[in-house]
Tab-separated table of C-alpha atoms in Angstrom:
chain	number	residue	atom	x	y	z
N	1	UNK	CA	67.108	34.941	114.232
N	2	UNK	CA	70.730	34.149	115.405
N	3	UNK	CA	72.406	34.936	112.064
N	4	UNK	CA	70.987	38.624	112.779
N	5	UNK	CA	72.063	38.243	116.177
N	6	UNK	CA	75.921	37.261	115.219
N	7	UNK	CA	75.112	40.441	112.319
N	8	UNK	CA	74.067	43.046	114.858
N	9	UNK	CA	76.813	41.695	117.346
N	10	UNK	CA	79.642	41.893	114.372
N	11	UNK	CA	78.296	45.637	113.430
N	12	UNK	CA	78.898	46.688	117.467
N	13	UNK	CA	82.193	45.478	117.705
N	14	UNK	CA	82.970	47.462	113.839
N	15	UNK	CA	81.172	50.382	115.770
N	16	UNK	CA	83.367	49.821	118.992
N	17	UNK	CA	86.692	49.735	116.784
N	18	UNK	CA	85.754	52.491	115.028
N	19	UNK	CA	84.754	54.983	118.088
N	20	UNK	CA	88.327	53.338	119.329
N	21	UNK	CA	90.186	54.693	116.169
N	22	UNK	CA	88.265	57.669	116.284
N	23	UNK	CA	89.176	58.773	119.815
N	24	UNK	CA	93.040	57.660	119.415
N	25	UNK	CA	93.143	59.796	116.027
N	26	UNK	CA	91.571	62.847	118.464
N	27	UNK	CA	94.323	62.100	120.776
N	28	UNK	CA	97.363	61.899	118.231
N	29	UNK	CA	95.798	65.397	117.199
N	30	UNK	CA	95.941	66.620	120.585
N	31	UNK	CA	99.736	65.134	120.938
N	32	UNK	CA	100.373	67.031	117.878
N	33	UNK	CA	98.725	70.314	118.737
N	34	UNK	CA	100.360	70.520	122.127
N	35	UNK	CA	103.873	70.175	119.917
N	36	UNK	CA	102.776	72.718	118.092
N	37	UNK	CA	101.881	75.095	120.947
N	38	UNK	CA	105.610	74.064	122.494
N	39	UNK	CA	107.603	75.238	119.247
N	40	UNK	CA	108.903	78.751	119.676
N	41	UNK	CA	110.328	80.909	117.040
N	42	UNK	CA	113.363	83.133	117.389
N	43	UNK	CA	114.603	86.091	115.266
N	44	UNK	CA	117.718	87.121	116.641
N	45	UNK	CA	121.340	87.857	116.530
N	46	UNK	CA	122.703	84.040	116.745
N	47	UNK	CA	125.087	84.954	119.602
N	48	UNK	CA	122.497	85.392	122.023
N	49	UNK	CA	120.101	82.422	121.458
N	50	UNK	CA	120.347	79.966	124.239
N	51	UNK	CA	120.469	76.456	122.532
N	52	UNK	CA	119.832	72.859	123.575
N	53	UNK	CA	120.926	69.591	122.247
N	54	UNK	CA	117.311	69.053	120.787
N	55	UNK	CA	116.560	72.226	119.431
N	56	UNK	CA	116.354	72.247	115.477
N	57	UNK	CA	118.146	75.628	114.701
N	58	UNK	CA	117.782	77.249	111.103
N	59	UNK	CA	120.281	79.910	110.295
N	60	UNK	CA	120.054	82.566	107.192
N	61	UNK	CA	123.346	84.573	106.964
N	62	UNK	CA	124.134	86.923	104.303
N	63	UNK	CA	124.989	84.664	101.616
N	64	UNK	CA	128.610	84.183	100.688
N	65	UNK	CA	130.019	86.320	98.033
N	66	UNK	CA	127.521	88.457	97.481
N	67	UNK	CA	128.967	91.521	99.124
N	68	UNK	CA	126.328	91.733	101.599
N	69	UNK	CA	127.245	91.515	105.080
N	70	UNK	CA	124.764	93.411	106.885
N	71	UNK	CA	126.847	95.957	108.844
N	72	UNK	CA	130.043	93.310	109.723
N	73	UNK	CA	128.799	90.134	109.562
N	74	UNK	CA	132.019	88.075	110.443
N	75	UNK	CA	131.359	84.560	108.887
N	76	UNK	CA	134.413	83.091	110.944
N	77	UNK	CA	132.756	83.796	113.900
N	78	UNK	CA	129.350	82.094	112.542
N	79	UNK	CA	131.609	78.674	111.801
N	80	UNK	CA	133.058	78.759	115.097
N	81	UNK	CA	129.914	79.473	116.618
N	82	UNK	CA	128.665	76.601	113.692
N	83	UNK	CA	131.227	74.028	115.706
N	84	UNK	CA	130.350	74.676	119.306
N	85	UNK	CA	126.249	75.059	118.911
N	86	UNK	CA	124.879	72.036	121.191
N	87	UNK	CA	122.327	71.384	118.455
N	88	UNK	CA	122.391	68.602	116.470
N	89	UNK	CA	120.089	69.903	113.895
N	90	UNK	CA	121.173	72.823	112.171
N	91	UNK	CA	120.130	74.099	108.792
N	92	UNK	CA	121.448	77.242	106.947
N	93	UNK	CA	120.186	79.022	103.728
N	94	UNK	CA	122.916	79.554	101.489
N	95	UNK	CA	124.328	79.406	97.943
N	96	UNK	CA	127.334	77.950	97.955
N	97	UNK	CA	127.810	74.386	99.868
N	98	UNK	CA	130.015	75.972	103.458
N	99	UNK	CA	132.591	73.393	104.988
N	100	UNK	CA	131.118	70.475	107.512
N	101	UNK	CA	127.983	70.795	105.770
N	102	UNK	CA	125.671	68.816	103.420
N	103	UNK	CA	123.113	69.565	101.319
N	104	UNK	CA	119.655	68.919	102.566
N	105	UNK	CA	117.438	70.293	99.963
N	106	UNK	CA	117.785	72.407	96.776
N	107	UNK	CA	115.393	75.350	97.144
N	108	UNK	CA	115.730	76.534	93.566
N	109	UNK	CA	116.265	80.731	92.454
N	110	UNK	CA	115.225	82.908	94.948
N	111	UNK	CA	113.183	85.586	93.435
N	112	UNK	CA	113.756	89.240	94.296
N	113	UNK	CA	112.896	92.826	92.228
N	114	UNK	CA	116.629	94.369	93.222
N	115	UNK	CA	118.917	91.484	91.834
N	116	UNK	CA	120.816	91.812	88.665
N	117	UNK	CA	121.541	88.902	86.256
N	118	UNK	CA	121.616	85.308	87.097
N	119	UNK	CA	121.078	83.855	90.631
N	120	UNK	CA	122.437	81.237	91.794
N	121	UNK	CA	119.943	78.081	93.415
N	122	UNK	CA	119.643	78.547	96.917
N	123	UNK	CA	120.418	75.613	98.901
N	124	UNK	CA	119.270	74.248	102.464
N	125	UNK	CA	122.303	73.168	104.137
N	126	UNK	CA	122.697	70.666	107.157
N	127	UNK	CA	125.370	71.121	109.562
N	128	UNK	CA	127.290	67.669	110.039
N	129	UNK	CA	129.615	67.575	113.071
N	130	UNK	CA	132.773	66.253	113.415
C-alpha cells in the first residue's frame, strides 16, 4: 500500500512537470507569435525607409553588370547610403561580392525564362562596417 502511494505520488509530480513544460512551451509560442505580429515588411525606394539600429534590412539592387539599372539606379549612392544606414544587419542579393561586404550564404542560379546563357550564383551578402 505505500509503494503505490510513493507510485501515484511520483506519477503527479511527472504530471505536474509536464503541465509545467506544457504551459511554458504555450508561452514561448506566444513570445514568438507576438514577434511575428511585430515584424513589418517594406517595399520601397531605400531612401525613404526610416531605419533603426535593430532593424535587419535586406536590400535587392539591380545586380552589378548586368546592364539593368531600373530607370538610374546610381549604385554610389546605394554604398554611401550602405555606410551611413544605422542598421547593423544588412543583407543584399547580388552576384558579385560589393566592397565592405561578406558573404553570408550562396543562393545558387537564379532561374528566370528571359536570361540568355550562363548565370552567375547569386549570393546573400552581409554588410560589415568599418
Amino acid at each position: 500500500e505505500q509503494l503505490e502511494r510513493l507510485q501515484q505520488l511520483e506519477r503527479l509530480q511527472k504530471l505536474r512537470q509536464l503541465q509545467q513544460l506544457e504551459r511554458l512551451q504555450q508561452l514561448e509560442r506566444l513570445q514568438k507569435l507576438q514577434q511575428l505580429q511585430q515584424l513589418e515588411f517594406l517595399t520601397l525606394d531605400y531612401r525613404s525607409l526610416e531605419i533603426g539600429p535593430e532593424d535587419v534590412v535586406y536590400c535587392d539592387p539591380p545586380y552589378t553588370g548586368t546592364g539593368q539599372d531600373y530607370g538610374g539606379f546610381d549604385n554610389e549612392s546605394f554604398q554611401h547610403w550602405l555606410a551611413n544606414c544605422p542598421a547593423k544587419q544588412i543583407y543584399i542579393s547580388e552576384y558579385t561580392q560589393l566592397p565592405h561586404t561578406e558573404v553570408a550564404f550562396i543562393l545558387g542560379k537564379k532561374l528566370s525564362f528571359q536570361a540568355k546563357g550562363e548565370r552567375p550564383e547569386e549570393l546573400l551578402l552581409k554588410y560589415v562596417k568599418d
